[in-house]
CSV table of N, CA and C in Angstrom, one decimal:
chain,number,residue,atom,x,y,z
A,1,MET,N,-112.6,-135.5,69.8
A,1,MET,CA,-113.2,-134.1,70.0
A,1,MET,C,-112.8,-132.7,69.5
A,2,LYS,N,-111.8,-132.9,71.0
A,2,LYS,CA,-111.1,-131.4,70.7
A,2,LYS,C,-110.0,-130.8,69.4
A,3,LYS,N,-109.5,-132.0,69.2
A,3,LYS,CA,-108.6,-131.7,67.9
A,3,LYS,C,-109.6,-131.4,66.8
A,4,PRO,N,-110.6,-131.5,66.5
A,4,PRO,CA,-111.4,-131.5,65.3
A,4,PRO,C,-111.6,-129.2,65.5
A,5,MET,N,-112.1,-129.5,66.6
A,5,MET,CA,-112.7,-128.0,67.0
A,5,MET,C,-111.4,-126.7,67.8
A,6,PHE,N,-110.0,-127.5,67.6
A,6,PHE,CA,-109.3,-126.3,66.8
A,6,PHE,C,-109.0,-126.2,65.8
A,7,ILE,N,-109.0,-127.6,64.9
A,7,ILE,CA,-108.6,-126.8,64.4
A,7,ILE,C,-109.6,-125.7,63.4
A,8,ILE,N,-110.8,-126.5,62.9
A,8,ILE,CA,-111.8,-125.4,62.3
A,8,ILE,C,-112.2,-123.8,63.3
A,9,VAL,N,-111.3,-123.9,64.7
A,9,VAL,CA,-111.1,-122.4,65.0
A,9,VAL,C,-109.6,-121.9,64.5
A,10,LEU,N,-109.1,-122.6,64.0
A,10,LEU,CA,-108.1,-122.3,63.4
A,10,LEU,C,-108.7,-121.8,62.1
A,11,PHE,N,-108.6,-122.2,61.7
A,11,PHE,CA,-109.4,-122.3,59.5
A,11,PHE,C,-110.0,-121.0,60.1
A,12,ALA,N,-111.3,-120.8,61.2
A,12,ALA,CA,-112.3,-119.0,60.8
A,12,ALA,C,-110.9,-117.7,61.3
A,13,ALA,N,-109.9,-118.2,61.8
A,13,ALA,CA,-109.1,-117.5,62.7
A,13,ALA,C,-108.1,-116.9,61.6
A,14,LEU,N,-108.0,-118.2,60.9
A,14,LEU,CA,-107.2,-117.5,59.4
A,14,LEU,C,-108.1,-117.0,57.7
A,15,ILE,N,-109.0,-117.8,58.1
A,15,ILE,CA,-109.3,-116.6,57.2
A,15,ILE,C,-110.1,-115.3,57.9
A,16,ALA,N,-110.5,-114.7,59.2
A,16,ALA,CA,-111.0,-113.7,59.3
A,16,ALA,C,-109.9,-112.4,59.2
A,17,LEU,N,-108.1,-113.6,59.1
A,17,LEU,CA,-107.7,-112.8,58.7
A,17,LEU,C,-107.2,-111.7,57.9
A,18,PHE,N,-107.1,-113.5,56.9
A,18,PHE,CA,-106.9,-112.7,55.3
A,18,PHE,C,-108.0,-112.0,55.0
A,19,THR,N,-108.7,-112.4,55.5
A,19,THR,CA,-109.9,-111.5,54.9
A,19,THR,C,-110.3,-109.7,55.3
A,20,ALA,N,-109.7,-109.3,56.9
A,20,ALA,CA,-109.3,-108.6,56.6
A,20,ALA,C,-107.6,-107.4,56.5
A,21,ALA,N,-107.1,-107.8,56.1
A,21,ALA,CA,-105.5,-107.8,55.5
A,21,ALA,C,-105.7,-107.3,53.5
A,22,THR,N,-107.2,-108.2,53.1
A,22,THR,CA,-107.1,-107.6,51.8
A,22,THR,C,-108.7,-106.6,51.6
A,23,ASP,N,-109.0,-106.4,52.7
A,23,ASP,CA,-110.6,-104.8,52.7
A,23,ASP,C,-109.6,-103.7,53.1
A,24,ARG,N,-108.5,-104.0,53.4
A,24,ARG,CA,-107.9,-102.1,53.9
A,24,ARG,C,-107.7,-101.6,52.5
A,25,ALA,N,-107.8,-100.6,52.2
A,25,ALA,CA,-107.6,-99.7,51.4
A,25,ALA,C,-106.1,-99.8,50.3
A,26,VAL,N,-106.4,-99.5,48.6
A,26,VAL,CA,-104.7,-99.2,49.0
A,26,VAL,C,-104.5,-97.9,48.7
A,27,ASP,N,-102.7,-98.2,49.5
A,27,ASP,CA,-102.2,-96.1,49.6
A,27,ASP,C,-102.3,-95.7,48.4
A,28,GLY,N,-102.6,-94.4,48.4
A,28,GLY,CA,-103.2,-94.1,47.4
A,28,GLY,C,-104.5,-94.0,46.4
A,29,ALA,N,-104.8,-94.6,47.1
A,29,ALA,CA,-106.7,-95.3,46.8
A,29,ALA,C,-107.6,-94.7,47.2
A,30,LYS,N,-108.5,-94.0,46.7
A,30,LYS,CA,-109.6,-93.6,47.1
A,30,LYS,C,-110.7,-94.7,48.1
A,31,GLY,N,-110.7,-93.3,48.8
A,31,GLY,CA,-110.6,-94.4,50.1
A,31,GLY,C,-110.0,-94.7,51.4
A,32,SER,N,-109.1,-94.5,50.9
A,32,SER,CA,-108.0,-95.0,51.2
A,32,SER,C,-106.5,-93.9,52.7
A,33,LYS,N,-106.0,-93.0,53.9
A,33,LYS,CA,-105.5,-92.3,54.3
A,33,LYS,C,-104.3,-92.6,53.4
A,34,ALA,N,-104.1,-90.8,52.6
A,34,ALA,CA,-103.1,-90.5,51.8
A,34,ALA,C,-102.3,-90.8,52.7
A,35,PRO,N,-100.2,-91.4,52.0
A,35,PRO,CA,-99.4,-91.0,52.3
A,35,PRO,C,-99.3,-90.5,53.1
A,36,VAL,N,-97.7,-90.2,54.4
A,36,VAL,CA,-97.2,-88.5,54.8
A,36,VAL,C,-96.5,-88.9,54.3
A,37,PHE,N,-95.6,-87.7,54.2
A,37,PHE,CA,-94.7,-86.6,53.3
A,37,PHE,C,-94.8,-85.6,53.8
A,38,LYS,N,-93.1,-85.1,53.7
A,38,LYS,CA,-92.1,-84.2,54.0
A,38,LYS,C,-91.9,-83.6,52.8
A,39,ILE,N,-92.3,-82.2,52.6
A,39,ILE,CA,-91.4,-81.4,51.5
A,39,ILE,C,-90.9,-80.3,52.0
A,40,GLU,N,-89.5,-79.8,51.7
A,40,GLU,CA,-89.0,-78.8,52.6
A,40,GLU,C,-88.0,-78.2,51.2
A,41,ARG,N,-88.6,-76.1,51.2
A,41,ARG,CA,-87.9,-76.0,50.5
A,41,ARG,C,-87.8,-74.4,50.3
A,42,ALA,N,-87.6,-72.9,50.6
A,42,ALA,CA,-85.9,-72.3,51.1
A,42,ALA,C,-86.6,-71.5,51.7
A,43,ASP,N,-88.2,-71.5,51.7
A,43,ASP,CA,-88.7,-70.5,52.5
A,43,ASP,C,-90.6,-71.4,53.0
A,44,SER,N,-91.2,-72.5,53.1
A,44,SER,CA,-91.5,-72.9,53.8
A,44,SER,C,-91.5,-74.3,53.8
A,45,LEU,N,-92.1,-75.4,54.7
A,45,LEU,CA,-92.3,-77.2,55.0
A,45,LEU,C,-93.3,-76.8,55.1
A,46,VAL,N,-93.3,-78.5,54.3
A,46,VAL,CA,-95.2,-78.8,54.8
A,46,VAL,C,-94.9,-80.5,54.9
A,47,GLN,N,-95.5,-80.8,56.4
A,47,GLN,CA,-95.6,-81.8,55.7
A,47,GLN,C,-97.3,-82.2,56.6
A,48,LEU,N,-98.0,-83.6,55.7
A,48,LEU,CA,-99.0,-83.8,55.6
A,48,LEU,C,-99.2,-83.9,56.7
A,49,ASP,N,-99.2,-84.8,57.7
A,49,ASP,CA,-100.1,-85.1,58.6
A,49,ASP,C,-100.4,-84.3,60.0
A,50,ASN,N,-99.4,-83.2,59.6
A,50,ASN,CA,-99.5,-81.1,60.2
A,50,ASN,C,-101.1,-80.6,59.4
A,51,LEU,N,-101.8,-81.7,58.7
A,51,LEU,CA,-102.2,-80.5,57.4
A,51,LEU,C,-104.2,-81.2,57.7
A,52,LYS,N,-104.2,-81.6,58.9
A,52,LYS,CA,-105.5,-82.8,59.2
A,52,LYS,C,-106.3,-81.7,60.1
A,53,GLY,N,-107.5,-81.9,59.8
A,53,GLY,CA,-108.6,-81.1,59.9
A,53,GLY,C,-108.5,-80.1,59.0
A,54,GLU,N,-108.2,-80.1,58.3
A,54,GLU,CA,-107.7,-78.8,56.1
A,54,GLU,C,-108.3,-80.3,55.4
A,55,TRP,N,-109.3,-79.2,54.4
A,55,TRP,CA,-109.4,-80.2,53.6
A,55,TRP,C,-108.0,-79.9,52.7
A,56,ILE,N,-107.3,-80.8,51.3
A,56,ILE,CA,-106.2,-80.6,51.1
A,56,ILE,C,-106.5,-81.1,49.6
A,57,LEU,N,-106.4,-80.1,48.4
A,57,LEU,CA,-106.1,-80.6,47.0
A,57,LEU,C,-104.3,-81.2,46.7
A,58,LEU,N,-104.3,-82.6,47.0
A,58,LEU,CA,-102.6,-82.6,45.9
A,58,LEU,C,-102.8,-83.2,45.2
A,59,GLN,N,-102.1,-82.5,44.5
A,59,GLN,CA,-101.1,-82.7,42.7
A,59,GLN,C,-100.4,-82.9,42.7
A,60,PHE,N,-100.5,-84.0,41.2
A,60,PHE,CA,-98.3,-84.0,41.0
A,60,PHE,C,-98.4,-84.0,39.3
A,61,TRP,N,-97.8,-82.7,38.7
A,61,TRP,CA,-97.7,-82.4,37.1
A,61,TRP,C,-95.8,-82.4,36.8
A,62,SER,N,-96.3,-82.6,36.2
A,62,SER,CA,-94.9,-82.4,35.7
A,62,SER,C,-94.7,-81.7,33.9
A,63,SER,N,-93.7,-81.0,33.5
A,63,SER,CA,-94.1,-80.7,32.1
A,63,SER,C,-94.3,-81.4,30.1
A,64,ALA,N,-93.9,-82.7,31.2
A,64,ALA,CA,-94.2,-83.9,30.5
A,64,ALA,C,-95.3,-85.1,30.3
A,65,ASP,N,-96.2,-84.5,30.9
A,65,ASP,CA,-97.6,-84.6,31.0
A,65,ASP,C,-97.8,-83.8,30.9
A,66,ALA,N,-98.9,-83.1,29.6
A,66,ALA,CA,-99.8,-82.2,29.2
A,66,ALA,C,-101.2,-82.0,30.4
A,67,SER,N,-101.4,-83.5,29.8
A,67,SER,CA,-102.9,-82.9,30.8
A,67,SER,C,-102.7,-82.5,32.5
A,68,SER,N,-101.4,-83.1,33.3
A,68,SER,CA,-101.3,-82.5,34.7
A,68,SER,C,-101.5,-81.4,34.6
A,69,ARG,N,-100.3,-81.1,33.6
A,69,ARG,CA,-100.1,-79.9,33.3
A,69,ARG,C,-101.1,-78.3,33.3
A,70,LEU,N,-101.9,-78.5,32.7
A,70,LEU,CA,-103.0,-77.7,32.4
A,70,LEU,C,-104.3,-78.4,33.4
A,71,ALA,N,-103.8,-78.8,34.5
A,71,ALA,CA,-104.8,-79.0,35.4
A,71,ALA,C,-104.2,-78.5,36.7
A,72,ALA,N,-102.9,-79.2,35.9
A,72,ALA,CA,-102.7,-77.4,37.8
A,72,ALA,C,-103.0,-76.4,37.1
A,73,LYS,N,-103.0,-75.7,36.5
A,73,LYS,CA,-103.5,-74.1,35.7
A,73,LYS,C,-105.2,-74.2,36.1
A,74,GLU,N,-106.0,-75.2,35.6
A,74,GLU,CA,-106.8,-75.1,36.1
A,74,GLU,C,-107.3,-74.5,37.6
A,75,TYR,N,-106.7,-76.3,38.3
A,75,TYR,CA,-107.1,-76.6,40.4
A,75,TYR,C,-105.5,-75.2,40.3
A,76,SER,N,-104.7,-74.7,39.9
A,76,SER,CA,-104.8,-73.2,40.9
A,76,SER,C,-105.0,-72.0,40.4
A,77,ARG,N,-106.8,-71.9,39.7
A,77,ARG,CA,-107.0,-71.3,39.7
A,77,ARG,C,-108.5,-71.7,40.5
A,78,LEU,N,-109.3,-72.3,40.7
A,78,LEU,CA,-110.0,-73.2,41.1
A,78,LEU,C,-109.8,-72.5,43.2
A,79,HIS,N,-108.6,-72.2,43.6
A,79,HIS,CA,-107.7,-72.6,44.5
A,79,HIS,C,-107.7,-71.0,44.6
A,80,SER,N,-107.8,-70.1,43.8
A,80,SER,CA,-107.2,-68.6,44.1
A,80,SER,C,-109.1,-68.7,43.6
A,81,ALA,N,-110.1,-68.9,43.5
A,81,ALA,CA,-111.6,-68.8,43.7
A,81,ALA,C,-112.3,-68.3,44.3
A,82,THR,N,-111.8,-70.4,44.9
A,82,THR,CA,-112.4,-70.2,46.5
A,82,THR,C,-111.4,-69.9,47.5
A,83,THR,N,-110.6,-68.7,47.3
A,83,THR,CA,-110.1,-68.2,48.5
A,83,THR,C,-110.0,-66.8,49.1
A,84,ASP,N,-110.7,-66.0,49.9
A,84,ASP,CA,-111.4,-65.2,50.1
A,84,ASP,C,-110.1,-63.8,49.7
A,85,SER,N,-110.8,-62.5,50.2
A,85,SER,CA,-109.3,-61.2,49.7
A,85,SER,C,-109.2,-61.6,51.3
A,86,ALA,N,-109.5,-61.9,52.2
A,86,ALA,CA,-109.2,-61.8,53.7
A,86,ALA,C,-107.4,-63.2,53.7
A,87,GLY,N,-107.3,-64.1,52.5
A,87,GLY,CA,-106.5,-65.0,52.4
A,87,GLY,C,-107.4,-66.4,53.2
A,88,ASN,N,-108.1,-66.6,53.2
A,88,ASN,CA,-109.2,-67.8,54.1
A,88,ASN,C,-109.5,-68.7,52.4
A,89,GLU,N,-109.1,-69.8,52.9
A,89,GLU,CA,-108.8,-70.9,52.0
A,89,GLU,C,-109.8,-71.7,52.4
A,90,GLN,N,-110.7,-72.4,51.9
A,90,GLN,CA,-111.4,-73.3,51.8
A,90,GLN,C,-111.4,-74.7,51.8
A,91,PHE,N,-109.5,-75.1,50.6
A,91,PHE,CA,-108.9,-75.8,51.2
A,91,PHE,C,-107.7,-75.5,49.8
A,92,ARG,N,-106.8,-76.1,50.4
A,92,ARG,CA,-105.6,-76.3,50.9
A,92,ARG,C,-103.9,-76.9,49.2
A,93,HIS,N,-103.8,-75.8,48.6
A,93,HIS,CA,-103.4,-76.3,47.3
A,93,HIS,C,-102.4,-77.2,47.7
A,94,LEU,N,-101.0,-78.1,47.6
A,94,LEU,CA,-100.1,-78.2,47.1
A,94,LEU,C,-100.0,-79.1,45.8
A,95,ALA,N,-99.2,-78.4,44.7
A,95,ALA,CA,-98.2,-79.0,43.9
A,95,ALA,C,-97.1,-79.2,44.0
A,96,VAL,N,-97.3,-81.0,43.8
A,96,VAL,CA,-95.9,-81.2,43.6
A,96,VAL,C,-95.3,-81.4,42.3
A,97,ASN,N,-94.1,-80.6,41.8
A,97,ASN,CA,-93.7,-80.6,40.4
A,97,ASN,C,-92.6,-82.0,40.7
A,98,PHE,N,-92.6,-82.8,39.2
A,98,PHE,CA,-91.5,-84.0,39.4
A,98,PHE,C,-91.2,-83.7,37.8
A,99,ASP,N,-90.8,-81.8,37.7
A,99,ASP,CA,-89.9,-81.9,36.1
A,99,ASP,C,-88.4,-81.8,37.0
A,100,ARG,N,-87.5,-82.6,36.0
A,100,ARG,CA,-86.2,-82.9,35.8
A,100,ARG,C,-84.9,-81.4,36.5
A,101,SER,N,-85.5,-80.3,35.8
A,101,SER,CA,-84.8,-79.1,36.0
A,101,SER,C,-85.8,-78.1,36.5
A,102,SER,N,-85.3,-77.6,37.5
A,102,SER,CA,-85.5,-76.3,38.9
A,102,SER,C,-85.8,-75.1,37.8
A,103,SER,N,-85.6,-74.8,37.5
A,103,SER,CA,-85.6,-73.5,36.5
A,103,SER,C,-86.7,-74.0,35.6
A,104,LEU,N,-86.7,-75.1,34.4
A,104,LEU,CA,-88.2,-75.2,33.8
A,104,LEU,C,-89.6,-75.2,34.8
A,105,PHE,N,-88.9,-75.8,35.6
A,105,PHE,CA,-90.8,-75.2,36.9
A,105,PHE,C,-90.7,-74.1,37.2
A,106,ARG,N,-90.0,-73.4,37.6
A,106,ARG,CA,-89.9,-71.9,37.8
A,106,ARG,C,-90.2,-71.3,37.1
A,107,GLU,N,-90.3,-71.6,35.7
A,107,GLU,CA,-91.0,-71.0,34.6
A,107,GLU,C,-92.2,-72.0,34.3
A,108,ILE,N,-92.5,-72.6,33.9
A,108,ILE,CA,-93.6,-72.6,34.3
A,108,ILE,C,-93.9,-72.1,34.4
A,109,VAL,N,-93.9,-72.5,35.7
A,109,VAL,CA,-95.2,-71.7,37.4
A,109,VAL,C,-95.0,-70.3,36.7
A,110,ARG,N,-94.3,-69.7,36.1
A,110,ARG,CA,-93.9,-67.9,35.3
A,110,ARG,C,-95.0,-67.4,34.6
A,111,ARG,N,-94.6,-68.0,33.8
A,111,ARG,CA,-96.0,-68.9,32.3
A,111,ARG,C,-97.2,-68.8,32.6
A,112,ASP,N,-98.0,-70.3,33.5
A,112,ASP,CA,-98.7,-69.8,33.4
A,112,ASP,C,-99.6,-69.5,34.9
A,113,GLY,N,-98.7,-68.9,35.2
A,113,GLY,CA,-99.7,-67.7,36.7
A,113,GLY,C,-100.3,-68.6,36.6
A,114,LEU,N,-99.7,-69.6,38.1
A,114,LEU,CA,-100.1,-70.8,39.2
A,114,LEU,C,-99.3,-70.4,40.6
A,115,ASN,N,-100.3,-70.0,41.4
A,115,ASN,CA,-99.8,-69.5,42.7
A,115,ASN,C,-98.5,-70.2,42.8
A,116,ALA,N,-97.7,-69.2,43.2
A,116,ALA,CA,-96.4,-69.8,44.4
A,116,ALA,C,-95.9,-70.4,44.8
A,117,LYS,N,-97.5,-69.9,45.9
A,117,LYS,CA,-97.5,-71.1,47.2
A,117,LYS,C,-97.4,-71.4,48.1
A,118,SER,N,-98.3,-72.5,46.1
A,118,SER,CA,-98.7,-73.6,46.8
A,118,SER,C,-98.0,-74.2,45.8
A,119,GLN,N,-97.3,-74.3,44.7
A,119,GLN,CA,-96.1,-75.0,43.6
A,119,GLN,C,-94.4,-75.7,45.0
A,120,PHE,N,-94.5,-76.6,45.0
A,120,PHE,CA,-93.1,-77.8,45.0
A,120,PHE,C,-92.1,-78.3,44.0
A,121,TYR,N,-90.5,-78.1,45.0
A,121,TYR,CA,-90.1,-78.9,43.4
A,121,TYR,C,-89.1,-79.9,43.1
A,122,VAL,N,-89.9,-81.1,43.5
A,122,VAL,CA,-89.1,-82.4,43.9
A,122,VAL,C,-88.0,-82.4,43.1
A,123,GLY,N,-88.2,-82.6,42.1
A,123,GLY,CA,-86.9,-83.2,40.7
A,123,GLY,C,-86.2,-84.8,40.7
A,124,ASP,N,-85.5,-85.3,40.8
A,124,ASP,CA,-85.1,-86.5,40.5
A,124,ASP,C,-84.8,-87.0,42.3
A,125,GLY,N,-84.3,-87.8,42.8
A,125,GLY,CA,-84.0,-88.5,43.9
A,125,GLY,C,-84.8,-89.6,44.8
A,126,GLN,N,-84.9,-89.4,46.2
A,126,GLN,CA,-85.9,-90.5,47.2
A,126,GLN,C,-87.1,-89.5,47.2
A,127,MET,N,-87.1,-88.9,46.8
A,127,MET,CA,-88.9,-87.9,47.5
A,127,MET,C,-90.0,-88.1,46.6
A,128,ARG,N,-88.7,-87.5,45.1
A,128,ARG,CA,-90.4,-87.8,44.3
A,128,ARG,C,-90.2,-89.7,43.5
A,129,SER,N,-89.0,-90.6,44.4
A,129,SER,CA,-89.3,-92.0,43.5
A,129,SER,C,-90.4,-92.5,45.6
A,130,SER,N,-90.4,-91.8,46.0
A,130,SER,CA,-91.5,-92.4,48.2
A,130,SER,C,-92.4,-92.1,47.1
A,131,LEU,N,-92.4,-90.8,46.6
A,131,LEU,CA,-94.0,-90.3,46.0
A,131,LEU,C,-94.8,-90.4,45.8
A,132,ALA,N,-94.1,-90.7,44.2
A,132,ALA,CA,-94.3,-91.3,43.3
A,132,ALA,C,-95.1,-93.4,43.9
A,133,ARG,N,-94.0,-94.2,44.5
A,133,ARG,CA,-94.2,-95.7,44.7
A,133,ARG,C,-95.3,-95.2,45.2
A,134,ASN,N,-95.5,-94.3,46.9
A,134,ASN,CA,-96.9,-94.2,47.8
A,134,ASN,C,-98.3,-94.5,46.8
A,135,TYR,N,-97.9,-92.9,45.9
A,135,TYR,CA,-99.5,-92.2,45.1
A,135,TYR,C,-100.0,-92.9,43.7
A,136,HIS,N,-98.6,-93.9,43.4
A,136,HIS,CA,-99.5,-95.2,42.3
A,136,HIS,C,-99.1,-94.6,41.2
A,137,LEU,N,-97.9,-93.3,41.1
A,137,LEU,CA,-97.8,-92.4,39.5
A,137,LEU,C,-97.3,-93.1,38.5
A,138,GLU,N,-97.5,-94.7,38.4
A,138,GLU,CA,-96.5,-95.5,37.4
A,138,GLU,C,-97.6,-94.5,35.9
A,139,SER,N,-98.4,-94.9,35.9
A,139,SER,CA,-98.9,-94.6,34.5
A,139,SER,C,-99.6,-92.8,34.6
A,140,GLY,N,-99.3,-92.2,35.2
A,140,GLY,CA,-99.2,-91.1,34.3
A,140,GLY,C,-99.7,-89.7,36.3
A,141,MET,N,-99.5,-88.8,35.9
A,141,MET,CA,-99.5,-87.9,36.8
A,141,MET,C,-100.7,-87.8,38.2
A,142,LYS,N,-101.2,-87.5,38.7
A,142,LYS,CA,-102.6,-87.5,39.7
A,142,LYS,C,-102.6,-86.0,40.0
A,143,ALA,N,-104.2,-86.1,41.2
A,143,ALA,CA,-104.4,-85.4,42.1
A,143,ALA,C,-105.3,-85.9,42.7
A,144,PHE,N,-105.2,-85.7,44.3
A,144,PHE,CA,-105.4,-86.0,45.4
A,144,PHE,C,-107.1,-85.3,46.1
A,145,LEU,N,-107.3,-85.2,46.1
A,145,LEU,CA,-108.8,-84.7,46.9
A,145,LEU,C,-109.2,-85.4,48.5
A,146,ILE,N,-108.4,-85.0,49.3
A,146,ILE,CA,-107.9,-84.8,50.7
A,146,ILE,C,-109.1,-84.5,52.1
A,147,ASN,N,-109.8,-85.3,52.8
A,147,ASN,CA,-110.1,-84.7,53.9
A,147,ASN,C,-109.9,-84.5,54.7
A,148,PRO,N,-110.5,-83.7,55.9
A,148,PRO,CA,-110.0,-83.4,56.4
A,148,PRO,C,-109.7,-84.7,58.3
A,149,ASP,N,-109.8,-85.7,57.7
A,149,ASP,CA,-109.9,-86.7,58.5
A,149,ASP,C,-108.4,-87.5,58.0
A,150,GLY,N,-107.6,-87.0,56.8
A,150,GLY,CA,-106.4,-87.6,55.9
A,150,GLY,C,-106.7,-88.6,55.0
A,151,GLN,N,-107.5,-88.9,54.7
A,151,GLN,CA,-108.0,-89.9,53.5
A,151,GLN,C,-108.8,-89.5,52.3
A,152,ILE,N,-107.9,-89.6,51.4
A,152,ILE,CA,-108.5,-89.4,50.2
A,152,ILE,C,-110.0,-90.3,49.5
A,153,VAL,N,-110.3,-89.3,49.6
A,153,VAL,CA,-111.8,-88.6,48.9
A,153,VAL,C,-112.0,-88.7,47.4
A,154,ALA,N,-111.3,-88.6,46.3
A,154,ALA,CA,-111.5,-88.4,45.0
A,154,ALA,C,-110.3,-88.8,44.5
A,155,VAL,N,-110.5,-89.4,43.2
A,155,VAL,CA,-108.7,-89.5,42.3
A,155,VAL,C,-109.1,-88.2,41.1
A,156,ASN,N,-108.5,-88.0,40.5
A,156,ASN,CA,-107.8,-86.2,39.9
A,156,ASN,C,-110.2,-86.1,39.8
A,157,PRO,N,-110.3,-85.4,40.7
A,157,PRO,CA,-112.3,-85.2,41.5
A,157,PRO,C,-112.1,-83.4,40.3
A,158,SER,N,-112.3,-83.0,39.8
A,158,SER,CA,-112.8,-82.4,39.3
A,158,SER,C,-113.4,-80.9,39.2
A,159,ALA,N,-113.6,-79.0,39.1
A,159,ALA,CA,-113.8,-78.4,39.8
A,159,ALA,C,-115.2,-78.3,40.6
A,160,ARG,N,-116.1,-79.3,39.5
A,160,ARG,CA,-117.0,-79.3,40.3
A,160,ARG,C,-117.8,-80.3,42.3
A,161,THR,N,-116.3,-81.6,42.0
A,161,THR,CA,-116.1,-82.4,42.6
A,161,THR,C,-115.8,-81.5,43.5
A,162,ILE,N,-115.1,-81.2,43.6
A,162,ILE,CA,-114.2,-80.6,44.6
A,162,ILE,C,-115.4,-79.6,45.3
A,163,ARG,N,-116.2,-78.4,44.7
A,163,ARG,CA,-116.6,-77.6,45.8
A,163,ARG,C,-117.3,-78.4,46.0
A,164,GLU,N,-118.3,-79.2,45.8
A,164,GLU,CA,-118.9,-80.5,46.1
A,164,GLU,C,-119.3,-80.7,47.8
A,165,ALA,N,-117.8,-80.7,47.7
A,165,ALA,CA,-116.9,-81.4,49.2
A,165,ALA,C,-116.8,-81.2,49.9
A,166,ILE,N,-116.2,-79.7,49.7
A,166,ILE,CA,-115.3,-78.5,50.3
A,166,ILE,C,-116.9,-77.8,50.6
């Protein structure tokens, strides 16, 4: 009697473990915790985990991806429109560029009138690969609305979705 009971308990435990493991949200997906990262540039350092408590619009874009470039402009306008004259932001906009040329990136930021403070260039290398893998950018650039708890609440959100959330 002990052996069959042990097998039943073991089987139930394995099922519970398997179910718990498969119910977790995938990194970079709606409902998951946003994968943390750190981006540095000459004048600033941004660590995603240091921004907890704030709404964040994290956008990845590239000049090679026309829709992401258009979205970068739209998101930049929305951010400006929701920031008051004292500089109080309703959400933090972090736009990460994947272009291969930093001079091309700077020229697009200038021409498109993007807010340079919210723009970060990663170019080639390990940071780019890590971000692309963690945020599942294999099929194209995306944007993520992240709540103050660090959870992704929308992927490629519209301006309306952002306004309603914040």
